[in-house]
mmCIF file of C-alpha atoms in Angstrom:
data_model
loop_
_atom_site.group_PDB
_atom_site.id
_atom_site.type_symbol
_atom_site.label_atom_id
_atom_site.label_comp_id
_atom_site.label_asym_id
_atom_site.label_seq_id
_atom_site.Cartn_x
_atom_site.Cartn_y
_atom_site.Cartn_z
ATOM 1 C CA UNK A 28 153.339 -79.777 7.745
ATOM 2 C CA UNK A 29 154.112 -82.904 9.732
ATOM 3 C CA UNK A 30 156.417 -85.911 9.435
ATOM 4 C CA UNK A 31 156.022 -89.492 10.629
ATOM 5 C CA UNK A 32 158.645 -90.326 13.209
ATOM 6 C CA UNK A 33 157.664 -93.904 14.035
ATOM 7 C CA UNK A 34 154.635 -94.277 16.266
ATOM 8 C CA UNK A 35 152.985 -90.954 15.507
ATOM 9 C CA UNK A 36 153.080 -87.787 13.416
ATOM 10 C CA UNK A 37 154.899 -84.727 14.693
ATOM 11 C CA UNK A 38 155.399 -81.186 13.442
ATOM 12 C CA UNK A 39 158.530 -80.683 11.328
ATOM 13 C CA UNK A 40 161.223 -78.731 13.147
ATOM 14 C CA UNK A 41 163.015 -76.401 10.727
ATOM 15 C CA UNK A 42 166.801 -76.678 10.527
ATOM 16 C CA UNK A 43 166.795 -73.529 8.394
ATOM 17 C CA UNK A 44 164.093 -71.086 7.380
ATOM 18 C CA UNK A 45 160.481 -71.426 8.480
ATOM 19 C CA UNK A 46 158.161 -74.389 7.908
ATOM 20 C CA UNK A 47 155.157 -73.283 5.773
ATOM 21 C CA UNK A 48 151.803 -72.917 7.505
ATOM 22 C CA UNK A 49 149.478 -72.930 4.463
ATOM 23 C CA UNK A 50 146.603 -75.262 3.694
ATOM 24 C CA UNK A 51 148.161 -77.498 1.026
ATOM 25 C CA UNK A 52 151.357 -79.509 0.583
ATOM 26 C CA UNK A 53 152.588 -81.968 -2.046
ATOM 27 C CA UNK A 54 155.571 -84.333 -2.224
ATOM 28 C CA UNK A 55 157.219 -84.590 -5.648
ATOM 29 C CA UNK A 56 160.593 -84.381 -7.392
ATOM 30 C CA UNK A 57 162.398 -85.116 -4.124
ATOM 31 C CA UNK A 58 160.970 -82.110 -2.280
ATOM 32 C CA UNK A 59 157.967 -80.877 -0.337
ATOM 33 C CA UNK A 60 155.988 -78.104 -2.051
ATOM 34 C CA UNK A 61 153.683 -76.166 0.272
ATOM 35 C CA UNK A 62 151.560 -73.045 0.398
ATOM 36 C CA UNK A 63 153.675 -70.615 2.436
ATOM 37 C CA UNK A 64 150.826 -69.155 4.532
ATOM 38 C CA UNK A 65 147.036 -69.720 4.746
ATOM 39 C CA UNK A 66 144.534 -68.051 2.436
ATOM 40 C CA UNK A 67 143.886 -64.435 3.324
ATOM 41 C CA UNK A 68 147.523 -63.769 4.223
ATOM 42 C CA UNK A 69 149.875 -61.627 2.157
ATOM 43 C CA UNK A 70 151.926 -64.504 0.713
ATOM 44 C CA UNK A 71 149.070 -66.990 0.219
ATOM 45 C CA UNK A 72 149.982 -67.365 -3.483
ATOM 46 C CA UNK A 73 153.598 -68.293 -2.694
ATOM 47 C CA UNK A 74 154.723 -71.924 -2.950
ATOM 48 C CA UNK A 75 157.663 -72.737 -0.664
ATOM 49 C CA UNK A 76 159.776 -75.785 -1.479
ATOM 50 C CA UNK A 77 162.111 -77.689 0.814
ATOM 51 C CA UNK A 78 165.692 -78.745 0.200
ATOM 52 C CA UNK A 79 166.229 -81.865 -1.889
ATOM 53 C CA UNK A 80 165.391 -84.966 0.177
ATOM 54 C CA UNK A 81 165.308 -82.878 3.356
ATOM 55 C CA UNK A 82 162.004 -81.604 4.734
ATOM 56 C CA UNK A 83 163.718 -79.713 7.573
ATOM 57 C CA UNK A 84 165.485 -77.100 5.411
ATOM 58 C CA UNK A 85 163.321 -74.264 4.053
ATOM 59 C CA UNK A 86 166.054 -71.717 3.232
ATOM 60 C CA UNK A 87 169.276 -73.686 2.708
ATOM 61 C CA UNK A 88 168.872 -75.507 -0.612
ATOM 62 C CA UNK A 89 165.213 -74.449 -0.671
ATOM 63 C CA UNK A 90 163.243 -71.520 -2.057
ATOM 64 C CA UNK A 91 159.925 -69.948 -3.030
ATOM 65 C CA UNK A 92 157.888 -69.194 -6.149
ATOM 66 C CA UNK A 93 155.062 -66.692 -6.437
ATOM 67 C CA UNK A 94 152.454 -68.601 -8.453
ATOM 68 C CA UNK A 95 150.595 -65.373 -9.231
ATOM 69 C CA UNK A 96 153.744 -63.412 -9.958
ATOM 70 C CA UNK A 97 153.262 -63.049 -13.716
ATOM 71 C CA UNK A 98 150.791 -61.012 -15.759
ATOM 72 C CA UNK A 99 149.279 -64.117 -17.373
ATOM 73 C CA UNK A 100 148.739 -65.851 -14.028
ATOM 74 C CA UNK A 101 147.077 -62.859 -12.417
ATOM 75 C CA UNK A 102 145.000 -61.819 -15.453
ATOM 76 C CA UNK A 103 141.729 -62.483 -13.626
ATOM 77 C CA UNK A 104 142.813 -60.639 -10.490
ATOM 78 C CA UNK A 105 143.095 -62.039 -6.953
ATOM 79 C CA UNK A 106 142.801 -65.804 -6.707
ATOM 80 C CA UNK A 107 142.968 -68.235 -3.792
ATOM 81 C CA UNK A 108 145.394 -71.180 -3.796
ATOM 82 C CA UNK A 109 143.531 -74.452 -3.290
ATOM 83 C CA UNK A 110 145.974 -77.273 -3.964
ATOM 84 C CA UNK A 111 149.328 -78.460 -5.317
ATOM 85 C CA UNK A 112 149.997 -81.610 -7.354
ATOM 86 C CA UNK A 113 152.194 -82.967 -10.151
ATOM 87 C CA UNK A 114 151.831 -84.765 -13.457
ATOM 88 C CA UNK A 115 154.297 -86.162 -16.015
ATOM 89 C CA UNK A 116 157.243 -84.046 -14.882
ATOM 90 C CA UNK A 117 155.197 -80.887 -14.284
ATOM 91 C CA UNK A 118 154.254 -79.134 -11.041
ATOM 92 C CA UNK A 119 150.607 -78.037 -10.923
ATOM 93 C CA UNK A 120 149.360 -75.234 -8.659
ATOM 94 C CA UNK A 121 145.575 -75.022 -8.404
ATOM 95 C CA UNK A 122 143.689 -71.833 -7.583
ATOM 96 C CA UNK A 123 139.918 -71.377 -7.335
ATOM 97 C CA UNK A 124 139.668 -69.831 -10.787
ATOM 98 C CA UNK A 125 142.927 -70.728 -12.503
ATOM 99 C CA UNK A 126 145.657 -73.349 -12.798
ATOM 100 C CA UNK A 127 149.395 -72.684 -13.195
ATOM 101 C CA UNK A 128 151.568 -75.477 -14.638
ATOM 102 C CA UNK A 129 155.363 -75.375 -14.216
ATOM 103 C CA UNK A 130 158.049 -77.154 -16.213
ATOM 104 C CA UNK A 131 161.484 -78.284 -14.939
ATOM 105 C CA UNK A 132 160.449 -78.647 -11.268
ATOM 106 C CA UNK A 133 163.379 -81.007 -10.729
ATOM 107 C CA UNK A 134 165.518 -77.838 -10.967
ATOM 108 C CA UNK A 135 163.455 -75.172 -9.152
ATOM 109 C CA UNK A 136 165.894 -72.330 -9.798
ATOM 110 C CA UNK A 137 165.310 -72.775 -13.543
ATOM 111 C CA UNK A 138 161.619 -73.681 -13.335
ATOM 112 C CA UNK A 139 159.417 -72.063 -15.979
ATOM 113 C CA UNK A 140 155.678 -71.558 -16.443
ATOM 114 C CA UNK A 141 154.496 -74.073 -19.019
ATOM 115 C CA UNK A 142 150.875 -72.975 -19.119
ATOM 116 C CA UNK A 143 148.319 -70.825 -17.305
ATOM 117 C CA UNK A 144 144.671 -71.923 -17.491
ATOM 118 C CA UNK A 145 142.078 -69.256 -16.766
ATOM 119 C CA UNK A 146 138.404 -69.796 -15.908
ATOM 120 C CA UNK A 147 138.861 -73.303 -14.492
ATOM 121 C CA UNK A 148 140.039 -73.995 -10.955
ATOM 122 C CA UNK A 149 139.906 -76.358 -8.021
ATOM 123 C CA UNK A 150 136.846 -76.387 -5.770
ATOM 124 C CA UNK A 151 138.059 -78.811 -3.088
ATOM 125 C CA UNK A 152 141.717 -79.515 -2.227
ATOM 126 C CA UNK A 153 141.316 -83.211 -1.448
ATOM 127 C CA UNK A 154 139.382 -84.006 -4.619
ATOM 128 C CA UNK A 155 142.614 -84.106 -6.667
ATOM 129 C CA UNK A 156 143.825 -87.574 -7.654
ATOM 130 C CA UNK A 157 146.736 -88.608 -9.870
ATOM 131 C CA UNK A 158 145.322 -91.117 -12.353
ATOM 132 C CA UNK A 159 147.896 -92.472 -14.748
ATOM 133 C CA UNK A 160 149.510 -89.486 -16.441
ATOM 134 C CA UNK A 161 146.549 -87.215 -15.700
ATOM 135 C CA UNK A 162 144.916 -85.403 -12.778
ATOM 136 C CA UNK A 163 141.209 -85.654 -11.962
ATOM 137 C CA UNK A 164 139.735 -82.943 -9.731
ATOM 138 C CA UNK A 165 136.514 -81.208 -8.690
ATOM 139 C CA UNK A 166 135.685 -77.787 -10.164
ATOM 140 C CA UNK A 167 132.728 -75.431 -9.785
ATOM 141 C CA UNK A 168 131.082 -77.210 -12.729
ATOM 142 C CA UNK A 169 131.887 -80.842 -11.939
ATOM 143 C CA UNK A 170 134.705 -83.379 -12.050
ATOM 144 C CA UNK A 171 137.337 -82.630 -14.686
ATOM 145 C CA UNK A 172 140.480 -84.138 -16.216
ATOM 146 C CA UNK A 173 143.443 -81.762 -16.414
ATOM 147 C CA UNK A 174 144.568 -83.026 -19.823
ATOM 148 C CA UNK A 175 141.100 -82.684 -21.277
ATOM 149 C CA UNK A 176 140.738 -79.225 -19.745
ATOM 150 C CA UNK A 177 143.856 -78.220 -21.649
ATOM 151 C CA UNK A 178 142.754 -79.900 -24.891
ATOM 152 C CA UNK A 179 139.262 -78.409 -24.830
ATOM 153 C CA UNK A 180 140.622 -74.840 -24.816
ATOM 154 C CA UNK A 181 139.622 -74.389 -21.158
ATOM 155 C CA UNK A 182 135.866 -74.420 -21.960
ATOM 156 C CA UNK A 183 134.316 -75.129 -18.567
ATOM 157 C CA UNK A 184 131.221 -76.773 -20.057
ATOM 158 C CA UNK A 185 132.992 -79.370 -22.184
ATOM 159 C CA UNK A 186 134.161 -82.841 -21.172
ATOM 160 C CA UNK A 187 132.887 -82.739 -17.594
ATOM 161 C CA UNK A 188 133.331 -86.333 -16.384
ATOM 162 C CA UNK A 189 130.371 -85.902 -14.036
ATOM 163 C CA UNK A 190 127.975 -84.438 -16.619
ATOM 164 C CA UNK A 191 125.348 -87.139 -16.070
ATOM 165 C CA UNK A 192 125.161 -86.445 -12.300
ATOM 166 C CA UNK A 193 126.498 -82.885 -12.156
ATOM 167 C CA UNK A 194 123.534 -81.140 -10.518
ATOM 168 C CA UNK A 195 123.085 -83.671 -7.694
ATOM 169 C CA UNK A 196 126.834 -84.025 -7.143
ATOM 170 C CA UNK A 197 127.472 -80.295 -6.885
ATOM 171 C CA UNK A 198 124.455 -79.800 -4.626
ATOM 172 C CA UNK A 199 125.763 -82.526 -2.327
ATOM 173 C CA UNK A 200 129.222 -80.954 -2.254
ATOM 174 C CA UNK A 201 127.898 -77.426 -1.641
ATOM 175 C CA UNK A 202 125.827 -78.507 1.355
ATOM 176 C CA UNK A 203 128.478 -80.750 2.902
ATOM 177 C CA UNK A 204 129.411 -79.710 6.429
ATOM 178 C CA UNK A 205 132.547 -81.870 6.520
ATOM 179 C CA UNK A 206 135.649 -81.687 4.284
ATOM 180 C CA UNK A 207 135.366 -83.282 0.839
ATOM 181 C CA UNK A 208 137.672 -86.298 0.463
ATOM 182 C CA UNK A 209 138.540 -88.538 -2.463
ATOM 183 C CA UNK A 210 140.519 -91.621 -3.429
ATOM 184 C CA UNK A 211 141.730 -93.399 -6.541
ATOM 185 C CA UNK A 212 141.423 -97.187 -6.441
ATOM 186 C CA UNK A 213 143.483 -98.296 -9.462
ATOM 187 C CA UNK A 214 142.823 -102.026 -9.079
ATOM 188 C CA UNK A 215 139.184 -101.481 -10.041
ATOM 189 C CA UNK A 216 139.598 -98.107 -11.810
ATOM 190 C CA UNK A 217 137.328 -96.289 -9.344
ATOM 191 C CA UNK A 218 137.411 -92.619 -8.365
ATOM 192 C CA UNK A 219 135.630 -92.021 -5.038
ATOM 193 C CA UNK A 220 134.422 -88.646 -3.785
ATOM 194 C CA UNK A 221 132.914 -88.263 -0.295
ATOM 195 C CA UNK A 222 130.507 -85.542 0.776
ATOM 196 C CA UNK A 223 128.299 -85.459 3.881
ATOM 197 C CA UNK A 224 125.359 -87.354 2.481
ATOM 198 C CA UNK A 225 126.823 -89.615 -0.188
ATOM 199 C CA UNK A 226 129.894 -91.315 -1.541
ATOM 200 C CA UNK A 227 130.094 -90.773 -5.298
ATOM 201 C CA UNK A 228 131.948 -93.466 -7.231
ATOM 202 C CA UNK A 229 132.974 -93.120 -10.872
ATOM 203 C CA UNK A 230 133.913 -96.198 -12.924
ATOM 204 C CA UNK A 231 136.934 -95.057 -14.944
ATOM 205 C CA UNK A 232 137.710 -98.133 -17.031
ATOM 206 C CA UNK A 233 136.859 -96.079 -20.130
ATOM 207 C CA UNK A 234 139.231 -93.346 -18.957
ATOM 208 C CA UNK A 235 142.121 -95.808 -18.692
ATOM 209 C CA UNK A 236 141.407 -97.082 -22.202
ATOM 210 C CA UNK A 237 141.201 -93.599 -23.731
ATOM 211 C CA UNK A 238 143.712 -92.833 -26.483
ATOM 212 C CA UNK A 239 145.770 -89.659 -26.346
ATOM 213 C CA UNK A 240 143.934 -88.189 -29.335
ATOM 214 C CA UNK A 241 140.360 -88.805 -28.166
ATOM 215 C CA UNK A 242 138.265 -86.269 -26.300
ATOM 216 C CA UNK A 243 136.458 -87.685 -23.304
ATOM 217 C CA UNK A 244 132.762 -88.477 -23.730
ATOM 218 C CA UNK A 245 131.162 -87.810 -20.306
ATOM 219 C CA UNK A 246 128.259 -90.168 -21.072
ATOM 220 C CA UNK A 247 130.689 -93.098 -21.032
ATOM 221 C CA UNK A 248 131.431 -92.757 -17.321
ATOM 222 C CA UNK A 249 129.120 -94.627 -14.981
ATOM 223 C CA UNK A 250 128.492 -93.085 -11.559
ATOM 224 C CA UNK A 251 127.171 -94.955 -8.526
ATOM 225 C CA UNK A 252 125.983 -93.181 -5.375
ATOM 226 C CA UNK A 253 126.204 -94.801 -1.947
ATOM 227 C CA UNK A 254 124.714 -93.438 1.297
ATOM 228 C CA UNK A 255 127.379 -91.936 3.531
ATOM 229 C CA UNK A 256 128.270 -94.160 6.484
ATOM 230 C CA UNK A 257 130.027 -91.475 8.483
ATOM 231 C CA UNK A 258 133.422 -92.322 6.985
ATOM 232 C CA UNK A 259 135.914 -89.470 7.123
ATOM 233 C CA UNK A 260 138.687 -90.437 4.734
ATOM 234 C CA UNK A 261 140.146 -92.921 2.283
ATOM 235 C CA UNK A 262 143.713 -94.065 1.684
ATOM 236 C CA UNK A 263 145.002 -96.472 -0.956
ATOM 237 C CA UNK A 264 148.160 -98.509 -0.384
ATOM 238 C CA UNK A 265 149.505 -101.527 -2.275
ATOM 239 C CA UNK A 266 146.227 -102.987 -3.457
ATOM 240 C CA UNK A 267 144.081 -102.084 -0.456
ATOM 241 C CA UNK A 268 141.665 -99.187 -0.080
ATOM 242 C CA UNK A 269 141.517 -98.187 3.589
ATOM 243 C CA UNK A 270 138.384 -96.463 4.906
ATOM 244 C CA UNK A 271 138.568 -94.631 8.202
ATOM 245 C CA UNK A 272 136.716 -92.623 10.819
ATOM 246 C CA UNK A 273 138.376 -89.670 12.548
ATOM 247 C CA UNK A 274 140.586 -91.125 15.269
ATOM 248 C CA UNK A 275 139.998 -94.746 14.290
ATOM 249 C CA UNK A 276 140.343 -97.134 11.376
ATOM 250 C CA UNK A 277 137.041 -98.595 10.211
ATOM 251 C CA UNK A 278 138.542 -101.285 8.095
ATOM 252 C CA UNK A 279 139.625 -101.912 4.578
ATOM 253 C CA UNK A 280 137.919 -102.754 1.354
ATOM 254 C CA UNK A 281 138.749 -104.618 -1.822
ATOM 255 C CA UNK A 282 135.960 -102.993 -3.848
#
């Protein structure tokens, strides 16, 4: 976990406790939420949270939650934490084969499990994007919406947003030798997913127009595939989508 101190990023120095060393971190509800230790370690399922508005305190005013600490969360056995995010006042902890959703994260000492989803999980950490009041993310069976995953009774074959390109997309992701990255470009309602060989772009105008009672029709989402140009990452900020190489900025795009 690092902080930006002006000209460059630097490791956070803990004023109390120990800064987490895991593979995922998320900023929400005035705190940092991070995997305590990397996958394969004893506490890999523990989410550590910082003090309110203070990323340097990890014991004073801070705490931990074991995301696999209940019978319902661990029903399928051992699972690997893949990402942390938030949606509409809920904290979301993604595992490879399950998702745990917490209520009342603004008051961590009274936080409760709102829902545990089994059989659906996160394939790639950086595929998660907050889109409106929903989360879109990559699973073993394609790109999914969290809300529709909940509404469809967790059936992994229903309402896959990438159904029309699923086989090619998943093959591209599985053979990628570089980390999978994504971006949400709200100005044009585009979700971008980068693998080694291609950049997959989903037009989500239909998603934005969806009513709360409709189930998503995957055939309504148009996908465009672009050859990879060696780009490493995307970042959206105030109307501009930045596209960068490792160690250098390539430029910016108004798609």
